[in-house]
PDB file of C-alpha atoms in Angstrom:
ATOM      1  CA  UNK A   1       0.000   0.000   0.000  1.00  0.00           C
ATOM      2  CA  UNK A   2       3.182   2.364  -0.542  1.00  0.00           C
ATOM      3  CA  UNK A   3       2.827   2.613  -4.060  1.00  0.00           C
ATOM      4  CA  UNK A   4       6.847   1.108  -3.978  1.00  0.00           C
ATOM      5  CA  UNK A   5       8.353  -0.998  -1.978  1.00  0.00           C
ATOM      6  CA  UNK A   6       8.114  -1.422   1.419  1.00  0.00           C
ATOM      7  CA  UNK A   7      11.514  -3.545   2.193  1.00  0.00           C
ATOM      8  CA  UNK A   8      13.995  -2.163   4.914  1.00  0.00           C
ATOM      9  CA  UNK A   9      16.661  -1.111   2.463  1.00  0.00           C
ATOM     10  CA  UNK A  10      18.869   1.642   3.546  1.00  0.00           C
ATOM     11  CA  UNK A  11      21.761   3.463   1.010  1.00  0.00           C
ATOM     12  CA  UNK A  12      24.702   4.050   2.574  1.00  0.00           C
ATOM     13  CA  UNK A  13      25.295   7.480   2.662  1.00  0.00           C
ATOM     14  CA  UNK A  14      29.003   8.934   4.120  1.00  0.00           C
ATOM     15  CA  UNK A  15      28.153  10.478   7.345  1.00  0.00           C
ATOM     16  CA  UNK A  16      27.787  14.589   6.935  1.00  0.00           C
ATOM     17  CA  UNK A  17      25.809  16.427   4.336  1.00  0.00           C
ATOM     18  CA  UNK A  18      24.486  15.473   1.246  1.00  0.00           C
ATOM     19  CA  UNK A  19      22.028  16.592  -1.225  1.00  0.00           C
ATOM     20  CA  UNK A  20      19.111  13.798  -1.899  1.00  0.00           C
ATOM     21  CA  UNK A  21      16.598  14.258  -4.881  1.00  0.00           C
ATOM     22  CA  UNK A  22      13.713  12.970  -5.620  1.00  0.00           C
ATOM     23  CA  UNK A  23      13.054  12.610  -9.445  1.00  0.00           C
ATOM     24  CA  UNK A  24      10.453  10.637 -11.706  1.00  0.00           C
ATOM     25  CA  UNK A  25      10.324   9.022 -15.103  1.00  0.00           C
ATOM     26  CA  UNK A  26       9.180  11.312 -18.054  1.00  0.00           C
ATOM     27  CA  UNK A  27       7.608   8.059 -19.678  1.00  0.00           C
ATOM     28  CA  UNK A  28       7.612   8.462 -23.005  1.00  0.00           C
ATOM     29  CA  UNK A  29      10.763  11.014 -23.896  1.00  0.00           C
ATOM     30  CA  UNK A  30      14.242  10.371 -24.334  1.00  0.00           C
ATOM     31  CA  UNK A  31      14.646  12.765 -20.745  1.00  0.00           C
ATOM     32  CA  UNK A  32      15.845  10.380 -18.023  1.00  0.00           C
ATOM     33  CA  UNK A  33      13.487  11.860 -15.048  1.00  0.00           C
ATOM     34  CA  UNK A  34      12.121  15.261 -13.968  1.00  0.00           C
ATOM     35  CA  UNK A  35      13.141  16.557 -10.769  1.00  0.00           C
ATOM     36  CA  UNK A  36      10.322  16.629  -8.220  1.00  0.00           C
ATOM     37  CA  UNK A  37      12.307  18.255  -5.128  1.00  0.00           C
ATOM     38  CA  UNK A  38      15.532  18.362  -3.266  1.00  0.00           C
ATOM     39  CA  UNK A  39      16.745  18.971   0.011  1.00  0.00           C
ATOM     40  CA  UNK A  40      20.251  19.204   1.994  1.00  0.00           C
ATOM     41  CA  UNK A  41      20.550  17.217   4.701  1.00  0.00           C
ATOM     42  CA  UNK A  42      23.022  16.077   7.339  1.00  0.00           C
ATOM     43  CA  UNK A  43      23.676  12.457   8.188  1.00  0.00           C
ATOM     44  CA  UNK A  44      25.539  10.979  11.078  1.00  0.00           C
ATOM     45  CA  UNK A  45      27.791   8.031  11.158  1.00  0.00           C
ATOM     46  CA  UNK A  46      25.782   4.924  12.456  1.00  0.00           C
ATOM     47  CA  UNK A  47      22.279   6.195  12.239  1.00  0.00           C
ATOM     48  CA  UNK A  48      19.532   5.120  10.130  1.00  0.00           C
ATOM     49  CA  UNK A  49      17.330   7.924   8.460  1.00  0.00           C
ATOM     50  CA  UNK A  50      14.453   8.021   5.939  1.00  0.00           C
ATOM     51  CA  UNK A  51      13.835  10.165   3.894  1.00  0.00           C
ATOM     52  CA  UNK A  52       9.952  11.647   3.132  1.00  0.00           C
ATOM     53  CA  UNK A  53       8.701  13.822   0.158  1.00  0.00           C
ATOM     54  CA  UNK A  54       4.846  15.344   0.683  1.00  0.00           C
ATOM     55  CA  UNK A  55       2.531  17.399  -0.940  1.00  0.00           C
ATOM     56  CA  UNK A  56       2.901  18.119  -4.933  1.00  0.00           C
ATOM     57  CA  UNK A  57       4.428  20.226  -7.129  1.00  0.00           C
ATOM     58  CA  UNK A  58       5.685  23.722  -6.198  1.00  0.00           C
ATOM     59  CA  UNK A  59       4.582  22.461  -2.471  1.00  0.00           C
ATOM     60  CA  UNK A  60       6.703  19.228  -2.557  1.00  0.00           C
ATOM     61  CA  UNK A  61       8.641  19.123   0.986  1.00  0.00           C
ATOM     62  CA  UNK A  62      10.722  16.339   2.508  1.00  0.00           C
ATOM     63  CA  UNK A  63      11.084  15.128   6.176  1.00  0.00           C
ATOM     64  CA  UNK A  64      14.508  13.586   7.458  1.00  0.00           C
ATOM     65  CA  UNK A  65      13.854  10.825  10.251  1.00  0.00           C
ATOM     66  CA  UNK A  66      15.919   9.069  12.548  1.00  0.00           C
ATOM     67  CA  UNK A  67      14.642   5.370  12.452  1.00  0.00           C
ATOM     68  CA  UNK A  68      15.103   3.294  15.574  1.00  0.00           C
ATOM     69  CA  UNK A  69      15.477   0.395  14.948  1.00  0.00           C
ATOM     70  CA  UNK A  70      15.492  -1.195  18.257  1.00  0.00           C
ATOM     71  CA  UNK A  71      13.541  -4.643  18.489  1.00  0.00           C
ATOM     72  CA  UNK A  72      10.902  -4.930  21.766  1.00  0.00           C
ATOM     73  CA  UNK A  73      10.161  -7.864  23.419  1.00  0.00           C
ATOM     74  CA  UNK A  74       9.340 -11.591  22.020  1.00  0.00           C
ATOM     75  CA  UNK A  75       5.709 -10.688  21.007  1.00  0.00           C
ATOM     76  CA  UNK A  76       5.755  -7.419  20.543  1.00  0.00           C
ATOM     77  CA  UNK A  77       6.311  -5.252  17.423  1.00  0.00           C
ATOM     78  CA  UNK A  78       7.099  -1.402  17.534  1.00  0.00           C
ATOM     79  CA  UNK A  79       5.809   1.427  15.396  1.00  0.00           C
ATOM     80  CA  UNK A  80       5.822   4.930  14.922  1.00  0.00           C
ATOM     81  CA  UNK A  81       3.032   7.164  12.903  1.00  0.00           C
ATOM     82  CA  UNK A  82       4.098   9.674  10.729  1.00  0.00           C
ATOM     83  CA  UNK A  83       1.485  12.518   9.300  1.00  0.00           C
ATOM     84  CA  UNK A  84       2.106  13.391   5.667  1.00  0.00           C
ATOM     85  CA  UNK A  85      -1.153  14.977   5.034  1.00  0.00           C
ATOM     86  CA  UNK A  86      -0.565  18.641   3.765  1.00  0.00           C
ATOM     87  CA  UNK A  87      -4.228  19.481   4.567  1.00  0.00           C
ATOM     88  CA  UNK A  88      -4.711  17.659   8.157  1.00  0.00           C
ATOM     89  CA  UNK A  89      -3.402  19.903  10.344  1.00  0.00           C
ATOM     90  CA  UNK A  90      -3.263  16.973  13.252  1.00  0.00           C
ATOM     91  CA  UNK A  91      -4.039  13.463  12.914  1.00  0.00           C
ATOM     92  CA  UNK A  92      -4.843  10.601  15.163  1.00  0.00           C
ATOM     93  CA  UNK A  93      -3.864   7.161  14.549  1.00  0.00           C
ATOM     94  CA  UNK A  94      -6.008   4.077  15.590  1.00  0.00           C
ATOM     95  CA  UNK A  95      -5.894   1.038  15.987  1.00  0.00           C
ATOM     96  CA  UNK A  96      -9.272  -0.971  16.316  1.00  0.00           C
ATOM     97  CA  UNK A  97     -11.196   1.451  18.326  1.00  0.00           C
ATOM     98  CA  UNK A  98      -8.305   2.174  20.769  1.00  0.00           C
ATOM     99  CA  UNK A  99      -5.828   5.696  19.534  1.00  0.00           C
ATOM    100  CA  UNK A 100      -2.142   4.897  20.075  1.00  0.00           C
ATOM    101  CA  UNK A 101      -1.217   8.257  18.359  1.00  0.00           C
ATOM    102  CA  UNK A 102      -2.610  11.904  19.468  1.00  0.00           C
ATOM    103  CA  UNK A 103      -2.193  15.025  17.514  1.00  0.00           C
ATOM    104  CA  UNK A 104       0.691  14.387  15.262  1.00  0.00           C
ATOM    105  CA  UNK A 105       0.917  16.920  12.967  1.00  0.00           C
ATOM    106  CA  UNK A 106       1.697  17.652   9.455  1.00  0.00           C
ATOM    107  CA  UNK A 107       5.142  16.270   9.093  1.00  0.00           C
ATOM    108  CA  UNK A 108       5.348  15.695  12.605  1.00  0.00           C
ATOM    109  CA  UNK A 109       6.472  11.975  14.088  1.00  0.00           C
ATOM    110  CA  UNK A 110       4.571  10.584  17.102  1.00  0.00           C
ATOM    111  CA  UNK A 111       6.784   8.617  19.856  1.00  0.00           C
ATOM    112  CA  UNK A 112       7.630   4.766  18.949  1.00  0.00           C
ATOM    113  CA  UNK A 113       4.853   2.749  20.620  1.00  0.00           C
ATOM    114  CA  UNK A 114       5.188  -1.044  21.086  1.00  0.00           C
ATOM    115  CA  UNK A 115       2.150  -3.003  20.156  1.00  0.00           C
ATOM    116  CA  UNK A 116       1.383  -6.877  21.006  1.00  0.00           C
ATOM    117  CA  UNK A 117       1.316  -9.487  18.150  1.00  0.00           C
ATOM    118  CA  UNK A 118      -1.512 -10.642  19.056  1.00  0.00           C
ATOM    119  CA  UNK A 119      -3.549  -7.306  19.414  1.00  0.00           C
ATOM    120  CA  UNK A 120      -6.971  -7.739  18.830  1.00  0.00           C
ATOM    121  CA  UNK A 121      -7.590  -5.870  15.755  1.00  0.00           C
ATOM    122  CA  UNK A 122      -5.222  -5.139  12.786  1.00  0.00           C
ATOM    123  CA  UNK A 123      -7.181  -2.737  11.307  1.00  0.00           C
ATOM    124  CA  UNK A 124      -5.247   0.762  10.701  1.00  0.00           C
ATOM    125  CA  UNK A 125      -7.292   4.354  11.070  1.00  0.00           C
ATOM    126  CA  UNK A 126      -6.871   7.867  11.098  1.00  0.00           C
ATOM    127  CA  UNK A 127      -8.799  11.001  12.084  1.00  0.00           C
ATOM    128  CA  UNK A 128      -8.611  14.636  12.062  1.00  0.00           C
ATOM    129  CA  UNK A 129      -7.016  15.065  15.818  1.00  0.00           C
ATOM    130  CA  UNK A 130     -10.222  14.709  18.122  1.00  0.00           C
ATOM    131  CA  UNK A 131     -12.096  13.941  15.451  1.00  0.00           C
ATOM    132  CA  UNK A 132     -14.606  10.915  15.492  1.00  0.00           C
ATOM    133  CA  UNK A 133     -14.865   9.569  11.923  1.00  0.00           C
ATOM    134  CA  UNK A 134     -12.231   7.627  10.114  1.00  0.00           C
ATOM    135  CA  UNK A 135     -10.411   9.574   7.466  1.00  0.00           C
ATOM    136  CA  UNK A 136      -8.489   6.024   6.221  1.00  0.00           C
ATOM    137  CA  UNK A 137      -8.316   2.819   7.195  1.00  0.00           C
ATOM    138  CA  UNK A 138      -6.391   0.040   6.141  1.00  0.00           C
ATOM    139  CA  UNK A 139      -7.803  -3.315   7.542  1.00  0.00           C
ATOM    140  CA  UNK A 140      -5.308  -5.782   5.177  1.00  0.00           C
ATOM    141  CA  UNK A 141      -2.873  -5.641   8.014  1.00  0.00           C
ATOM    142  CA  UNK A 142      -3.078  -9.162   9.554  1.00  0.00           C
ATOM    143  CA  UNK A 143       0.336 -10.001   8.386  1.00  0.00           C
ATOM    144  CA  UNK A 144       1.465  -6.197   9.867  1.00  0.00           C
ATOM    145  CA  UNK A 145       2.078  -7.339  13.091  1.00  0.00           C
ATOM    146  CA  UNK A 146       5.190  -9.449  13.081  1.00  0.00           C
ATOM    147  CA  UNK A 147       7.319 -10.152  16.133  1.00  0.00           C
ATOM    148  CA  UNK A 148       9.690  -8.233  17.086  1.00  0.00           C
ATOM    149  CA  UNK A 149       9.785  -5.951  14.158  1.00  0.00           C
ATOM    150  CA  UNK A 150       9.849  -1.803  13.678  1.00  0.00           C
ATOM    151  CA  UNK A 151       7.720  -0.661  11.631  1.00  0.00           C
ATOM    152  CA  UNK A 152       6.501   2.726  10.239  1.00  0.00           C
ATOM    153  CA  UNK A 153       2.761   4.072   9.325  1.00  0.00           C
ATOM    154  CA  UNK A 154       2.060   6.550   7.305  1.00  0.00           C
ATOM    155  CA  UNK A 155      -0.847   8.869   6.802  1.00  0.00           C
ATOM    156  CA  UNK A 156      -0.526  10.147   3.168  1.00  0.00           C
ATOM    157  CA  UNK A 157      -2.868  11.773   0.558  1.00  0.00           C
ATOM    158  CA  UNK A 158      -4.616  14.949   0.735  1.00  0.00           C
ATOM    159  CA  UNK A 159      -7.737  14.917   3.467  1.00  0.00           C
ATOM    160  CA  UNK A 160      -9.429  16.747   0.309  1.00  0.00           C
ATOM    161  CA  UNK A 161      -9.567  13.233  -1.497  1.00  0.00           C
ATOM    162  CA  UNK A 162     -11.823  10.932  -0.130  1.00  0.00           C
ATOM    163  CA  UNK A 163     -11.206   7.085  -0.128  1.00  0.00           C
ATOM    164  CA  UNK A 164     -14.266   6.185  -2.069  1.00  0.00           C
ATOM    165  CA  UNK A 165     -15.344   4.243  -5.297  1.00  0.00           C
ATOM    166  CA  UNK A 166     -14.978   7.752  -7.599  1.00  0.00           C
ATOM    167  CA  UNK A 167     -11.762   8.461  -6.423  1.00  0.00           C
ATOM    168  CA  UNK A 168     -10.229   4.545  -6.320  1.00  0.00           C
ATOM    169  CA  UNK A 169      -7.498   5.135  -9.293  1.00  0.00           C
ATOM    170  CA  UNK A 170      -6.764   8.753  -7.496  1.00  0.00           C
ATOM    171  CA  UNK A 171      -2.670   8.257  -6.621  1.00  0.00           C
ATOM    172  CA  UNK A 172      -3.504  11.434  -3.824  1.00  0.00           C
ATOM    173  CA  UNK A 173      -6.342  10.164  -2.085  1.00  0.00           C
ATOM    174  CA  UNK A 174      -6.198   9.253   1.845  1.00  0.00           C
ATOM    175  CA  UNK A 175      -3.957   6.201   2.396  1.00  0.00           C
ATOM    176  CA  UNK A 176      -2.655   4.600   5.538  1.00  0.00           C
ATOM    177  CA  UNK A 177       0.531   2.632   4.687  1.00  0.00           C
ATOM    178  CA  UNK A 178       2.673   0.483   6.712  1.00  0.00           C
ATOM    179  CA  UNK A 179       6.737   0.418   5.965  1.00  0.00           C
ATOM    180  CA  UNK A 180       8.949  -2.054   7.233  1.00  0.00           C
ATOM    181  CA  UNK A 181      12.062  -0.957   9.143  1.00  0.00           C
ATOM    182  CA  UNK A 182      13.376  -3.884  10.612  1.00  0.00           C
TER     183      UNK A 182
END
């Protein structure tokens, strides 16, 4: 549900600045890819960072994050929730019925939370911070819930674009997506 994959594969980057880009195919030209955005950013030696792009065009921003990667306990998996919904000023994140996220905001990170593997639900939701209708949901997730993995959700889209039937082919409408850290 990335649109990509969703494998833990890190580049190794030398530790101190570097420039990343984000580019995509211009299918059908002999141009090798159009630049979508770019940002400077500083790495340190040992750490494990990924890299975000959000919104579109002109608005396109990125979000450096430190990934933990540190396993929890036999039967446990962790997970952080990351908002990357330009027009959702906060977000909650739920799972089930119970919220394990409050208020994260656009391009904000919540605090790694540690889930069981054998929670009671795996289905994935988010609302508008406070709010009490789903925005998203993703309820494929059985397989989410791994031991002793790290994980990372994502809240992407625009709020704007419903999840419904008229907008199912819609690349920009509300999606919840899980991403494999570890």
């Amino acid at each position: 549900n990335t649109g990509g994959g969703s494998t833990a594969d890190y580049l190794a980057i030398a530790p101190g600045n570097a420039k990343i880009s984000f580019g995509m195919p211009k299918a059908g030209t002999n141009q090798d890819s159009v630049l979508v955005n770019e940002g400077n950013f500083t790495f340190n030696q040992g750490v494990k960072y990924s890299v975000y792009f959000a919104d579109t065009a002109t608005n396109t921003t990125s979000l450096l994050v430190i990934d933990s990667l540190n396993r929890p306990d036999s039967g446990f998996a962790r997970y952080k929730f990351i908002n990357l919904i330009p027009d959702l000023a906060s977000a909650d994140l739920y799972i089930g019925t119970t919220k394990i996220a409050s208020a994260v905001p656009y391009k904000g990170v919540s605090p790694s939370f540690v889930l069981p593997t054998n929670n009671a639900s795996t289905t994935w939701a988010i609302r508008a911070a406070g709010g009490t209708t789903n925005l998203a949901t993703y309820a494929g997730a059985a397989s989410s819930i791994s031991n002793q993995r790290v994980y990372t959700v994502v809240a992407r889209g625009y709020n704007s674009i419903p999840n419904t039937p008229a907008t199912a082919a819609d690349p920009r409408k509300r999606w919840i997506s899980l991403i494999y850290n570890q």
